[in-house]
PDB file of C-alpha atoms in Angstrom:
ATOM      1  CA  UNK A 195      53.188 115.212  43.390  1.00  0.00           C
ATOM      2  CA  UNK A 196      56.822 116.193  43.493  1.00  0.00           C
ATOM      3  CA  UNK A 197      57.621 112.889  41.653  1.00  0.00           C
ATOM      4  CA  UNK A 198      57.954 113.288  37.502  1.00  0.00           C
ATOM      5  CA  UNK A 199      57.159 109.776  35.405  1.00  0.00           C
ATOM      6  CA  UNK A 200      60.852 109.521  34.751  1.00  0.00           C
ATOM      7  CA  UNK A 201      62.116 110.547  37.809  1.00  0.00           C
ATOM      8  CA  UNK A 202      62.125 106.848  39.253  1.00  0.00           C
ATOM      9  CA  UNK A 203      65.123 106.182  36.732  1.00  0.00           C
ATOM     10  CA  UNK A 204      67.204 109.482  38.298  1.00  0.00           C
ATOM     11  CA  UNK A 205      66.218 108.538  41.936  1.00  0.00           C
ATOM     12  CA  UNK A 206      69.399 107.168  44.263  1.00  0.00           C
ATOM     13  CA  UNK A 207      67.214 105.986  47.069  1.00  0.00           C
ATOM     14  CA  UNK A 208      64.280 103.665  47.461  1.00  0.00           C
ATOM     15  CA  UNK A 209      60.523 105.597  47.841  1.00  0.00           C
ATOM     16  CA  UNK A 210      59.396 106.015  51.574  1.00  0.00           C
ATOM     17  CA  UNK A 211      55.917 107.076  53.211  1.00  0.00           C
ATOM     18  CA  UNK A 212      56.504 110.449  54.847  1.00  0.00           C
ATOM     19  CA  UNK A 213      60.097 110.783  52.737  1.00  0.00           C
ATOM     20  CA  UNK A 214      61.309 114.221  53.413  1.00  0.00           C
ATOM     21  CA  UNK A 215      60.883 117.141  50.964  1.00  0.00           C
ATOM     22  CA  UNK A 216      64.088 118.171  50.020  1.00  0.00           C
ATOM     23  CA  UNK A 217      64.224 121.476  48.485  1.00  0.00           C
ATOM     24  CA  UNK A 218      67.237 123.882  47.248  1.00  0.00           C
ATOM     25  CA  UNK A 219      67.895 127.509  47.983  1.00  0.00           C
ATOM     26  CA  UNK A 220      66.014 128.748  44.796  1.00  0.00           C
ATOM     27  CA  UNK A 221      63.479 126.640  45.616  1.00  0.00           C
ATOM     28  CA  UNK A 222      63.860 123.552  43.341  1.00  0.00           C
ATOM     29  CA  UNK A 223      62.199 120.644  44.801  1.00  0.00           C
ATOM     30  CA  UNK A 224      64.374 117.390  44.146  1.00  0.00           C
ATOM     31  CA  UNK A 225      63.466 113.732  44.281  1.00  0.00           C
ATOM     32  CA  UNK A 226      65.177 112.912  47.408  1.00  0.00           C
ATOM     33  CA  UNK A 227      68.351 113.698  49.241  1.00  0.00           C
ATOM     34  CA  UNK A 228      71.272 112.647  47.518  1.00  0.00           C
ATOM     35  CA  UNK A 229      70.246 113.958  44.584  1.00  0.00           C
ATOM     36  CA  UNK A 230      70.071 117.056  46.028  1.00  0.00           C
ATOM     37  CA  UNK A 231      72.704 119.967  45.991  1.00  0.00           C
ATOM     38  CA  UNK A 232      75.259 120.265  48.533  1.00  0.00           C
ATOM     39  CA  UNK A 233      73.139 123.212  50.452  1.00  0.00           C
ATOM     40  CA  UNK A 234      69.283 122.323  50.169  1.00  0.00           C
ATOM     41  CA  UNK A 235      66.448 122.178  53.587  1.00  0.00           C
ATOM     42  CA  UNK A 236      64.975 118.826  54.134  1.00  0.00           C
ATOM     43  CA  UNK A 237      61.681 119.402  55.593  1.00  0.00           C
ATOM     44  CA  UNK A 238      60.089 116.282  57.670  1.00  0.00           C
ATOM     45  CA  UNK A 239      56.365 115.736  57.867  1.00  0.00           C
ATOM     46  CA  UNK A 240      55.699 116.118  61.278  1.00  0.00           C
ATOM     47  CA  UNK A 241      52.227 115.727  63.002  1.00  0.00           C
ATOM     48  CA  UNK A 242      52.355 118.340  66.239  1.00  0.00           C
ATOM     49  CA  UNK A 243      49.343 117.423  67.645  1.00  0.00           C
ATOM     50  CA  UNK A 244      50.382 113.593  67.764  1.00  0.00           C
ATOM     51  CA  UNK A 245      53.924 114.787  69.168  1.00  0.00           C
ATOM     52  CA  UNK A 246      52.345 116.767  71.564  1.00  0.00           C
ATOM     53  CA  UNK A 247      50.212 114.131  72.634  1.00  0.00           C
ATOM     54  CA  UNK A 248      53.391 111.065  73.330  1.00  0.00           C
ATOM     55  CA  UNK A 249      55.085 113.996  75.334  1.00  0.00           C
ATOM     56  CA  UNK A 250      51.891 114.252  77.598  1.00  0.00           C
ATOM     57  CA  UNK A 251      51.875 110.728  77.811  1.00  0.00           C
ATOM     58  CA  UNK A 252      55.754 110.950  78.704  1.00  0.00           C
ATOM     59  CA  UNK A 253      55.410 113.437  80.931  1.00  0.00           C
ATOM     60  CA  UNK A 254      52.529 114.269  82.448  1.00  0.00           C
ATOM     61  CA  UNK A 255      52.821 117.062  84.952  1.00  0.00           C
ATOM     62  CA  UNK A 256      56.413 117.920  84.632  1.00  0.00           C
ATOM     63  CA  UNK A 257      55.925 120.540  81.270  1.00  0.00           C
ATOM     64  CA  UNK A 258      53.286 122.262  79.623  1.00  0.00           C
ATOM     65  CA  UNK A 259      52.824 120.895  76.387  1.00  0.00           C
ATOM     66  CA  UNK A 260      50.887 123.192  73.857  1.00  0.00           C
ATOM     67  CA  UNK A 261      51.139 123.043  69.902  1.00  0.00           C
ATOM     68  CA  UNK A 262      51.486 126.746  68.424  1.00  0.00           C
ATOM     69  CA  UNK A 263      52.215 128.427  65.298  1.00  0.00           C
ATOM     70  CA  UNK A 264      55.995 130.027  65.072  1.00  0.00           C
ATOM     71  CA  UNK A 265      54.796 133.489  64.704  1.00  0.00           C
ATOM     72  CA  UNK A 266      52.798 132.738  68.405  1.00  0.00           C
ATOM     73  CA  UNK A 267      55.483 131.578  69.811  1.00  0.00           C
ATOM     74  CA  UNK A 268      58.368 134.217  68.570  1.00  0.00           C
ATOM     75  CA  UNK A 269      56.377 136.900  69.535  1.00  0.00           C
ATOM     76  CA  UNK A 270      55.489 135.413  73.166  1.00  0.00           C
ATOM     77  CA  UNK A 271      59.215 134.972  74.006  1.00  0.00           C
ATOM     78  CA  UNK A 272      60.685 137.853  72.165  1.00  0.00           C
ATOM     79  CA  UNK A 273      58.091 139.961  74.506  1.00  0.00           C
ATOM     80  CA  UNK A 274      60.483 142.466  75.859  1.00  0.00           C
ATOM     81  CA  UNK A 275      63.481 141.271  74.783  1.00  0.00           C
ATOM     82  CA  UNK A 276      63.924 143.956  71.813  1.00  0.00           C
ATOM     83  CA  UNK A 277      64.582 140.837  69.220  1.00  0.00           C
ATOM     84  CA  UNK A 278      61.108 141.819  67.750  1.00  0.00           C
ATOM     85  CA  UNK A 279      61.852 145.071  67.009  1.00  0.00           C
ATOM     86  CA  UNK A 280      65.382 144.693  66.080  1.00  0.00           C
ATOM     87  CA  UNK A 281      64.430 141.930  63.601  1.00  0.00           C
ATOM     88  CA  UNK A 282      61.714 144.670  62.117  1.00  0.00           C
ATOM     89  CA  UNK A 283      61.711 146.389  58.920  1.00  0.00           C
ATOM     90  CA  UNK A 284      62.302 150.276  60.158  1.00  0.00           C
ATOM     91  CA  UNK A 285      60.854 151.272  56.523  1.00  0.00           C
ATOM     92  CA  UNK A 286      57.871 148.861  56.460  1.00  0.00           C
ATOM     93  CA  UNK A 287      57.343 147.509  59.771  1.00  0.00           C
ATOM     94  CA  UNK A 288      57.562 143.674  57.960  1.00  0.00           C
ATOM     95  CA  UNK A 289      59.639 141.185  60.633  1.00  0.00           C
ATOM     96  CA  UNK A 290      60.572 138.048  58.549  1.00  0.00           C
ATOM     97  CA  UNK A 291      60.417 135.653  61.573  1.00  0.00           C
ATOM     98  CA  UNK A 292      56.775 136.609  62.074  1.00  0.00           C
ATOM     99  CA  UNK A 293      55.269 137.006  59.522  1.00  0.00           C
ATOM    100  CA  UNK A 294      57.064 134.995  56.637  1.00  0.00           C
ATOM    101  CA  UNK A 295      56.244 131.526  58.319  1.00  0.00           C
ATOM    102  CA  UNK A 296      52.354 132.147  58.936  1.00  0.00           C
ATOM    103  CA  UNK A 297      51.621 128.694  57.688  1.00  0.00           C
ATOM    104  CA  UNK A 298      54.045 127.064  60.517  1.00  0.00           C
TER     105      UNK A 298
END
């Protein structure tokens, strides 16, 4: 749990299901938002599959809807455009975007 015993007494906002993470540049994880430093990522849970499934619902045969992992998806549209390579390590072949991310 991100939450310490005291941390109730520091918190500035009320306790949500599915509250954001909120998490610094060094990696600091803080109790919520306004607590937070000026430049920090706030990370929603977000269920893909369930998203997925309202947009089918939404639209049905206008768009493909398909639920992929970012380094799927990055390399499928960066096919031929020379982002891949120019975004790759010339010393160790290690791209960032691909292969940093492997758990999104």
């Amino acid at each position: 749990s991100k939450e310490q015993p005291d941390d109730y007494e520091k918190r500035l906002s009320l306790y949500s299901h599915g509250e954001p993470l909120v998490t610094d540049m060094k990696g600091k994880d803080y109790i919520c938002y306004l607590n937070a430093p000026q430049y920090s990522d706030i990370l929603y849970p977000t269920n893909f599959n369930k998203l997925a499934m309202f947009c089918k619902k939404m639209y049905p045969t206008k768009y493909d809807i398909t639920v992929r992992k970012q380094n799927s998806f990055l390399s499928e549209i960066w096919k031929g455009t020379g982002i891949l390579q120019a975004t790759t390590s010339r010393w160790t072949g290690y791209n960032s975007m691909i292969q940093n991310f492997v758990n999104c």
